[in-house]
Coordinates of C-alpha atoms in Angstrom, one line a residue:
M13 CA 0.0 0.0 0.0
S14 CA 1.5 3.3 -1.1
M15 CA 1.5 6.3 1.2
S16 CA 1.3 9.9 0.0
T17 CA 2.6 12.9 1.7
P18 CA -0.2 14.9 3.2
A19 CA -0.7 18.4 1.8
F20 CA -0.5 21.1 4.4
P21 CA -2.4 24.4 3.9
P22 CA -0.3 27.5 3.6
S23 CA 0.7 29.1 6.8
T24 CA -1.7 31.8 7.9
G25 CA 1.2 33.8 9.3
S26 CA 2.7 34.4 5.8
R27 CA 1.6 37.4 3.9
T28 CA 1.7 38.1 0.2
P29 CA 3.5 41.2 -1.1
R30 CA 0.1 42.8 -1.8
Q31 CA -1.0 42.3 1.8
L32 CA 2.3 43.7 3.1
R33 CA 1.9 46.8 0.9
A34 CA -1.7 47.2 2.2
T35 CA -0.5 46.9 5.8
W36 CA 2.2 49.4 5.2
R37 CA -0.2 51.9 3.6
R38 CA -2.6 51.5 6.5
L39 CA 0.3 52.1 9.0
A40 CA 1.6 55.1 7.0
E41 CA -1.9 56.6 6.7
P42 CA -2.1 59.8 8.9
T43 CA -4.2 59.4 12.0
L44 CA -5.4 61.9 14.6
V45 CA -4.2 59.6 17.4
R46 CA -0.7 59.5 15.9
R47 CA -0.7 63.2 15.3
S48 CA -1.7 63.9 18.9
V49 CA 1.0 61.6 20.3
L50 CA 3.6 63.1 18.0
S51 CA 2.6 66.6 19.1
V52 CA 3.2 65.6 22.7
T53 CA 6.5 64.1 21.7
V54 CA 7.5 67.3 20.1
A55 CA 6.5 69.1 23.2
F56 CA 8.8 66.8 25.2
V57 CA 11.7 67.7 22.9
L58 CA 10.9 71.4 23.4
V59 CA 10.7 71.0 27.2
W60 CA 14.1 69.3 27.0
A61 CA 15.5 72.2 25.0
V62 CA 14.1 74.8 27.3
L63 CA 15.5 73.0 30.4
L64 CA 18.8 72.7 28.8
G65 CA 18.9 76.4 27.9
Y66 CA 17.8 77.3 31.4
N67 CA 20.5 75.2 33.0
Y68 CA 23.1 76.7 30.5
F69 CA 22.0 80.2 31.4
N70 CA 22.4 79.5 35.1
Y71 CA 25.8 77.8 34.5
K72 CA 27.1 80.9 32.7
Q73 CA 25.8 83.1 35.5
A74 CA 27.4 80.9 38.1
I75 CA 30.9 80.8 36.6
T76 CA 30.7 84.5 36.1
N77 CA 29.6 85.5 39.6
D78 CA 30.7 82.6 41.7
P79 CA 33.2 80.3 40.0
G80 CA 33.2 76.8 41.4
L81 CA 36.9 76.2 40.8
L82 CA 37.8 79.3 42.9
K83 CA 35.7 78.1 45.8
Y84 CA 37.0 74.6 45.6
G85 CA 40.7 75.8 45.5
D86 CA 40.2 78.2 48.4
A87 CA 38.5 75.4 50.5
L88 CA 41.3 73.0 49.8
L89 CA 44.0 75.6 50.5
E90 CA 42.4 76.4 53.8
S91 CA 42.2 72.8 54.8
L92 CA 46.0 72.5 54.2
T93 CA 46.9 75.4 56.4
P94 CA 47.1 73.5 59.7
I95 CA 49.4 70.8 58.1
T96 CA 53.1 71.6 58.6
D97 CA 54.6 68.3 57.4
P98 CA 55.2 68.4 53.7
A99 CA 54.7 64.6 53.4
Q100 CA 51.3 64.9 55.0
A101 CA 50.3 67.9 52.9
A102 CA 51.5 66.1 49.7
A103 CA 49.5 63.0 50.7
A104 CA 46.3 65.1 51.4
V105 CA 46.6 66.9 48.0
A106 CA 47.3 63.6 46.1
A107 CA 44.3 61.9 47.8
T108 CA 42.1 64.9 47.0
N109 CA 43.3 65.0 43.4
H110 CA 42.7 61.3 43.0
W111 CA 39.2 61.4 44.6
T112 CA 38.2 64.4 42.4
N113 CA 39.2 62.6 39.2
I114 CA 37.4 59.4 40.2
R115 CA 34.3 61.4 40.9
R116 CA 34.6 63.3 37.6
R117 CA 34.8 60.0 35.7
Q118 CA 31.8 58.6 37.6
I119 CA 29.5 61.5 36.6
G120 CA 31.0 61.7 33.1
L121 CA 31.7 65.4 33.5
L122 CA 34.7 66.0 31.2
P123 CA 37.4 64.0 29.5
G124 CA 40.9 64.6 31.0
A125 CA 41.9 65.0 34.6
S126 CA 42.2 67.8 37.2
M127 CA 45.8 68.3 38.2
H128 CA 46.8 69.6 41.7
E129 CA 50.2 71.0 42.5
L130 CA 51.4 72.0 45.9
R131 CA 54.5 74.1 46.7
N132 CA 56.2 75.5 49.8
S133 CA 55.5 79.2 49.8
A134 CA 58.7 80.1 51.6
T135 CA 61.1 78.1 49.4
G136 CA 59.0 77.5 46.2
Q137 CA 59.9 73.8 46.4
V138 CA 57.4 71.5 44.8
V139 CA 55.8 69.3 47.4
Y140 CA 53.4 67.4 45.1
S141 CA 52.9 67.6 41.3
P142 CA 51.4 64.9 39.1
A143 CA 53.3 63.8 36.0
G144 CA 50.7 65.2 33.6
L145 CA 51.1 68.7 34.9
Q146 CA 54.9 68.5 34.5
E147 CA 54.5 67.5 30.9
L148 CA 52.3 70.5 30.2
D149 CA 55.0 72.9 31.6
I150 CA 52.5 75.6 32.4
P151 CA 54.5 78.6 33.9
L152 CA 53.5 79.6 37.5
P153 CA 52.2 83.2 37.5
A154 CA 53.6 85.7 39.9
L155 CA 52.6 84.8 43.5
Q156 CA 50.3 87.1 45.5
E157 CA 48.4 86.9 48.7
G158 CA 45.0 85.3 48.2
S159 CA 43.8 83.4 45.1
A160 CA 43.0 84.0 41.5
L161 CA 41.8 82.3 38.3
S162 CA 43.3 82.5 34.9
E163 CA 43.0 80.8 31.6
S164 CA 45.7 79.4 29.2
V165 CA 45.8 77.4 26.0
V166 CA 48.5 74.7 26.0
Q167 CA 49.0 72.3 23.1
G168 CA 45.8 73.5 21.5
K169 CA 43.6 72.8 24.6
P170 CA 42.0 75.4 26.9
Y171 CA 42.7 75.2 30.6
R172 CA 41.5 77.0 33.7
I173 CA 44.2 77.6 36.3
Y174 CA 43.7 78.3 40.0
V175 CA 46.5 79.7 42.1
G176 CA 46.1 80.2 45.8
H177 CA 48.9 81.4 48.2
N178 CA 49.2 81.8 51.9
A179 CA 52.1 81.9 54.3
R180 CA 52.8 78.2 54.2
W181 CA 51.5 76.7 51.0
T182 CA 51.0 77.6 47.3
L183 CA 48.3 75.5 45.6
R184 CA 47.9 75.4 41.9
I185 CA 45.0 73.5 40.2
V186 CA 45.0 73.0 36.4
D187 CA 41.6 72.0 35.1
N188 CA 40.2 71.4 31.6
K189 CA 38.1 74.3 30.6
R190 CA 34.6 73.3 30.2
T191 CA 33.4 74.5 26.8
D192 CA 29.8 75.3 25.9
A193 CA 29.6 72.2 23.7
D194 CA 30.9 70.1 26.6
Y195 CA 28.3 71.5 29.0
L196 CA 25.4 71.1 26.6
A197 CA 26.4 67.5 25.7
Y198 CA 26.7 66.5 29.4
N199 CA 23.5 68.2 30.5
G200 CA 21.6 67.0 27.4
R201 CA 22.4 63.4 28.3
Y202 CA 21.6 64.1 32.0
L203 CA 18.1 65.3 31.2
V204 CA 17.1 62.5 28.7
P205 CA 16.5 59.8 31.4
Y206 CA 14.1 62.0 33.2
L207 CA 12.1 62.8 30.1
L208 CA 12.1 59.1 29.1
L209 CA 10.8 58.2 32.5
A210 CA 8.0 60.8 32.3
A211 CA 7.1 60.0 28.7
P212 CA 4.9 56.8 29.3
F213 CA 3.0 58.6 32.1
V214 CA 2.1 61.4 29.7
L215 CA 1.9 59.7 26.3
L216 CA -0.3 56.8 27.4
P217 CA -3.0 59.0 28.9
V218 CA -2.9 61.2 25.8
W219 CA -3.2 58.2 23.5
L220 CA -6.1 56.8 25.6
S221 CA -7.9 60.2 25.8
V222 CA -7.6 60.9 22.1
R223 CA -8.7 57.3 21.2
N224 CA -11.7 57.5 23.5
G225 CA -12.5 61.1 22.3
L226 CA -12.5 60.0 18.7
R227 CA -14.8 57.0 19.3
P228 CA -18.0 59.0 18.8
L229 CA -16.7 60.2 15.5
Q230 CA -16.0 56.6 14.5
Q231 CA -19.5 55.6 15.5
L232 CA -20.9 58.4 13.4
A233 CA -18.8 57.3 10.4
N234 CA -20.0 53.7 10.8
L235 CA -23.6 54.9 11.0
I236 CA -23.3 56.8 7.8
A237 CA -21.4 53.9 6.1
R238 CA -24.3 51.5 6.9
R239 CA -26.9 53.8 5.3
D240 CA -28.5 52.9 2.0
K241 CA -27.2 54.9 -1.0
D242 CA -30.7 56.3 -1.5
D243 CA -31.3 57.2 2.1
L244 CA -31.2 61.0 2.5
Q245 CA -33.0 61.2 5.8
P246 CA -31.4 62.9 8.8
V247 CA -28.4 61.1 10.3
G248 CA -30.2 60.5 13.6
F249 CA -26.9 60.3 15.6
R250 CA -28.0 62.6 18.4
A251 CA -24.5 63.8 19.3
R252 CA -23.9 64.5 22.9
H253 CA -20.6 66.2 22.5
R254 CA -20.4 69.9 21.6
E255 CA -17.7 69.4 19.0
L256 CA -19.7 66.8 17.1
K257 CA -23.0 68.7 17.0
P258 CA -21.9 71.1 14.2
L259 CA -20.8 68.1 12.1
E260 CA -24.2 66.3 12.6
Q261 CA -26.1 69.5 11.8
S262 CA -24.0 70.1 8.7
L263 CA -24.7 66.5 7.5
D264 CA -28.4 66.8 8.2
H265 CA -28.5 70.1 6.3
L266 CA -26.6 68.6 3.4
F267 CA -29.0 65.6 3.3
A268 CA -32.0 68.0 3.4
Q269 CA -30.5 69.9 0.4
L270 CA -30.0 66.7 -1.5
R271 CA -33.6 65.6 -0.7
Q272 CA -34.9 68.9 -2.0
K273 CA -32.7 68.6 -5.1
V274 CA -33.8 65.1 -5.8
E275 CA -37.5 66.0 -5.3
R276 CA -37.1 69.0 -7.5
E277 CA -35.4 67.1 -10.3
R278 CA -38.0 64.3 -10.1
A279 CA -40.8 66.9 -10.4
F280 CA -39.0 68.6 -13.2
V281 CA -38.7 65.3 -15.2
Q282 CA -42.3 64.6 -14.7
D283 CA -43.4 68.1 -15.7
A284 CA -41.0 68.0 -18.7
A285 CA -42.4 64.7 -19.8
H286 CA -45.9 66.0 -19.5
E287 CA -45.1 69.2 -21.5
I288 CA -43.3 67.4 -24.3
R289 CA -46.1 64.8 -24.6
T290 CA -48.6 67.4 -25.9
P291 CA -46.6 68.8 -28.8
L292 CA -45.4 65.3 -29.7
A293 CA -49.1 64.1 -29.9
V294 CA -49.9 67.1 -32.1
I295 CA -46.9 66.3 -34.3
T296 CA -48.0 62.7 -34.6
A297 CA -51.6 63.6 -35.4
Q298 CA -50.8 66.3 -37.9
A299 CA -48.2 64.1 -39.6
H300 CA -50.9 61.4 -40.0
V301 CA -53.3 64.0 -41.5
M302 CA -50.7 65.1 -44.0
A303 CA -49.9 61.6 -45.0
R304 CA -53.5 60.3 -45.3
S305 CA -55.8 63.3 -46.1
P306 CA -56.8 63.6 -49.8
I307 CA -57.8 67.3 -49.3
E308 CA -55.1 69.8 -50.1
E309 CA -56.6 72.4 -47.7
E310 CA -56.5 69.9 -44.7
R311 CA -53.0 69.0 -45.6
M312 CA -51.9 72.7 -45.6
Q313 CA -53.6 73.3 -42.3
A314 CA -52.0 70.2 -40.8
Q315 CA -48.7 71.4 -42.0
A316 CA -49.1 74.7 -40.3
H317 CA -50.1 73.0 -37.0
L318 CA -47.2 70.6 -37.4
E319 CA -44.7 73.5 -37.8
Q320 CA -46.2 75.2 -34.8
A321 CA -45.8 72.0 -32.7
I322 CA -42.2 71.5 -33.9
A323 CA -41.4 75.1 -33.0
R324 CA -42.9 74.7 -29.6
T325 CA -41.0 71.5 -29.0
S326 CA -37.8 73.1 -30.1
H327 CA -38.4 76.1 -27.9
L328 CA -39.2 73.8 -24.9
A329 CA -36.1 71.7 -25.6
Q330 CA -33.9 74.8 -25.7
Q331 CA -35.3 76.1 -22.4
L332 CA -34.7 72.8 -20.8
L333 CA -31.1 72.9 -21.9
D334 CA -30.8 76.4 -20.6
L335 CA -32.2 75.5 -17.3
A336 CA -29.9 72.4 -17.0
A337 CA -26.9 74.6 -17.8
L338 CA -27.9 77.1 -15.1
D339 CA -28.3 74.2 -12.6
D340 CA -24.7 73.1 -13.4
A341 CA -22.4 73.6 -10.4
Q342 CA -19.5 74.5 -12.7
R343 CA -20.0 78.2 -13.5
P344 CA -18.1 79.8 -16.4
A345 CA -15.5 82.4 -15.6
P346 CA -16.7 86.0 -15.6
R347 CA -16.0 88.0 -18.8
D348 CA -15.4 91.7 -19.5
L349 CA -18.5 92.9 -21.4
D350 CA -20.0 96.2 -22.6
V351 CA -23.5 95.4 -21.3
A352 CA -25.1 98.4 -23.0
Q353 CA -23.8 97.5 -26.5
W354 CA -24.6 93.8 -26.0
L355 CA -28.2 94.6 -24.9
R356 CA -28.7 96.7 -28.0
G357 CA -27.7 93.7 -30.1
A358 CA -30.1 91.5 -28.1
L359 CA -33.0 93.9 -28.7
A360 CA -32.2 94.1 -32.4
Q361 CA -32.9 90.4 -32.7
A362 CA -36.3 90.9 -31.1
V363 CA -37.3 93.9 -33.4
P364 CA -38.8 91.7 -36.2
D365 CA -41.2 90.0 -33.8
A366 CA -42.1 93.4 -32.3
M367 CA -42.7 95.0 -35.7
A368 CA -44.8 92.1 -36.9
R369 CA -47.2 92.8 -34.0
Q370 CA -46.8 96.5 -34.0
I371 CA -45.3 96.6 -30.5
E372 CA -43.2 99.6 -29.6
L373 CA -39.9 98.3 -28.3
S374 CA -37.7 100.9 -26.5
L375 CA -34.3 101.0 -24.7
D376 CA -33.1 103.4 -22.1
A377 CA -29.4 102.7 -21.4
P378 CA -26.1 104.6 -21.3
D379 CA -23.8 104.6 -24.4
T380 CA -21.4 102.2 -22.7
L381 CA -21.6 100.2 -19.5
P382 CA -18.5 98.0 -19.0
A383 CA -18.8 95.2 -16.4
R384 CA -17.2 91.8 -15.6
L385 CA -19.9 89.2 -15.1
D386 CA -21.4 85.8 -16.1
Q387 CA -22.4 86.5 -19.7
P388 CA -24.4 83.2 -20.4
A389 CA -26.5 83.9 -17.3
L390 CA -27.1 87.5 -18.3
E391 CA -28.1 86.4 -21.8
S392 CA -30.7 84.0 -20.3
I393 CA -32.1 86.8 -18.1
A394 CA -32.4 89.4 -20.9
H395 CA -33.7 87.0 -23.7
N396 CA -36.3 85.4 -21.5
L397 CA -37.6 88.6 -20.0
I398 CA -37.9 90.3 -23.5
D399 CA -39.4 87.2 -25.0
N400 CA -41.9 86.9 -22.2
A401 CA -42.9 90.6 -22.6
L402 CA -43.4 90.3 -26.3
R403 CA -45.4 87.1 -25.9
Y404 CA -48.0 88.5 -23.5
T405 CA -48.2 92.1 -24.7
P406 CA -51.1 92.5 -27.1
N407 CA -50.7 93.9 -30.6
G408 CA -49.9 97.6 -30.7
G409 CA -48.6 97.6 -27.1
N410 CA -45.4 98.8 -25.6
V411 CA -42.3 97.1 -24.1
A412 CA -39.7 99.3 -22.4
V413 CA -36.2 98.0 -21.4
A414 CA -33.9 100.0 -19.1
L415 CA -30.3 99.4 -18.1
W416 CA -28.3 101.4 -15.5
R417 CA -25.6 101.0 -12.9
E418 CA -25.9 102.2 -9.3
G419 CA -22.9 101.8 -7.1
T420 CA -21.7 98.3 -7.4
A421 CA -24.9 96.8 -8.8
L422 CA -26.2 96.4 -12.3
H423 CA -29.9 97.0 -12.8
L424 CA -32.1 95.7 -15.7
S425 CA -35.8 96.3 -16.0
V426 CA -38.4 95.1 -18.6
Q427 CA -41.9 96.6 -18.4
D428 CA -44.9 96.3 -20.6
D429 CA -48.5 97.5 -20.7
G430 CA -50.1 94.2 -21.3
P431 CA -52.7 92.3 -19.1
G432 CA -50.3 92.0 -16.2
I433 CA -50.2 89.3 -13.6
A434 CA -52.7 88.9 -10.8
A435 CA -51.4 89.5 -7.3
T436 CA -52.4 86.0 -6.3
E437 CA -50.3 84.5 -9.1
Q438 CA -47.2 86.6 -8.7
S439 CA -45.7 84.3 -6.1
H440 CA -45.9 81.3 -8.5
V441 CA -44.7 82.8 -11.8
F442 CA -41.1 81.8 -11.2
E443 CA -42.0 78.1 -10.7
R444 CA -41.2 75.7 -13.4
F445 CA -43.9 75.0 -15.9
Y446 CA -46.3 77.4 -14.2
R447 CA -48.5 79.4 -16.6
G448 CA -51.0 82.0 -15.5
L449 CA -54.6 81.6 -16.2
G450 CA -56.4 83.5 -18.9
H451 CA -53.5 83.9 -21.4
A452 CA -53.8 82.7 -24.9
A453 CA -50.1 83.1 -25.8
N454 CA -48.2 79.9 -26.3
G455 CA -45.5 79.1 -23.8
S456 CA -43.9 76.4 -21.7
G457 CA -43.8 78.1 -18.3
L458 CA -40.0 77.9 -18.1
G459 CA -39.0 81.4 -19.1
L460 CA -39.3 83.1 -15.7
A461 CA -38.0 80.0 -14.0
I462 CA -34.8 80.3 -16.1
V463 CA -34.6 84.1 -15.2
R464 CA -34.8 83.3 -11.5
Q465 CA -32.2 80.6 -11.7
A466 CA -29.8 82.8 -13.7
V467 CA -30.3 85.7 -11.3
L468 CA -29.6 83.4 -8.3
R469 CA -26.4 82.1 -10.0
M470 CA -25.2 85.7 -10.3
G471 CA -26.0 86.4 -6.7
G472 CA -28.7 88.9 -7.6
Q473 CA -32.4 89.5 -7.0
V474 CA -35.5 89.7 -9.3
Q475 CA -38.7 91.4 -8.3
I476 CA -42.1 91.9 -9.9
G477 CA -43.5 95.4 -10.1
V478 CA -45.8 97.7 -11.9
G479 CA -45.6 97.9 -15.7
L480 CA -45.9 101.0 -18.0
D481 CA -48.4 103.7 -17.1
G482 CA -49.7 101.7 -14.2
K483 CA -50.6 98.8 -16.4
G484 CA -49.1 95.5 -17.3
V485 CA -46.2 94.1 -15.4
G486 CA -42.5 94.9 -14.8
F487 CA -39.6 92.7 -13.9
F488 CA -36.7 94.4 -12.1
V489 CA -33.3 92.6 -11.8
S490 CA -30.4 93.7 -9.6
I491 CA -27.0 92.0 -10.1
P492 CA -24.0 92.7 -7.8
L493 CA -20.7 93.5 -9.6
P494 CA -17.1 93.3 -8.5
H495 CA -15.6 96.5 -7.2
K496 CA -13.0 96.4 -10.0
A497 CA -15.7 96.1 -12.8

């Protein structure tokens, strides 16, 4: 019977390169906890630097006002005064010198050694002198009563020299001069253990507090992540912390805006489908008459109705496109434009329609009016207001357009002497697909909605007022302009 080697599953501890890269990216990703801990660590370094600077300042003050070497030398010289035996004095100085250097090495103060020399003040004979001091061959300064400090550079190294003199003994101490770099290096190493000892007791509470503090934020994120993509209802988190309440309120406000936008777009699509259905039905019916009717007059009449339905559909489609363009979040860059000259060109395009119906079309505007503004939005405002006025003004009526600038605002008004708009309907005329009652003129009900959207995009206002000679209706638009316009 043959035996086969059992197949072992791959070790769960091994990771593929992709998993390792994903782990590394996750670890390298910035986190608020890591940022907080790092900030405290930087604060520790700053504390270390401040303490080091403070100690350095005190050290410089101390060696200037109360040098330690001078006090040490005077104390040692005073302790040697009662000793009369040179051998005992030499032994005392040698022991003190030896103990001092041992202590210096224990605390890691400075490289090198402190060298003590003792002489007989009466004869100048050397009682004790270490070998290192003899090799340096530092000359002994002129003796005087008391003690003094001096500095000297021997073989490229700086030394501080103490010389004390009394009736019996002359003491000289040669010490390595402690440079600023030596002091900072020593004290820097001295402070580090204290900071390292304190670090866990500070960093750990900070880490725990930040982690616990961010837990409600993580709960809010999980709550939003579990929501359905079509769920635009309020978050419902009920934040207890003051810092999270603005975030929850902003999210609820954003969801409310999105709900309104979705509902508005849904209603818009339904209204657009309803409006387009009527001219399409007319087109279908009239095309059927043109194709089947044997009577020439019926076919000519059907053709006229067909052309009217096509024009209405084309006009409606263009207005839908204009409205969609105004709803676009990406606004075009403002342009420098002579608004007065441009408006004259826009009115020239409307003159044939006005003449066909014997409507008096007038313009009151300055010769030039330069401004920097959103030209496509301005075109939508002017064209729709003028078209609206010409549509609803009866034959032989009047339409007056005025343009002026006041301060930093551009003003445009279009007034007519037509039937006007009832006060009960004025609050609805800017709604999409709304058409007032009792009007025989063809229209889609989008013109004034486009005007309102364009004005809002330019940050302005549009108001309804009285028309010409107290009759008809007037639309008054105010658009803010940049100060440099």
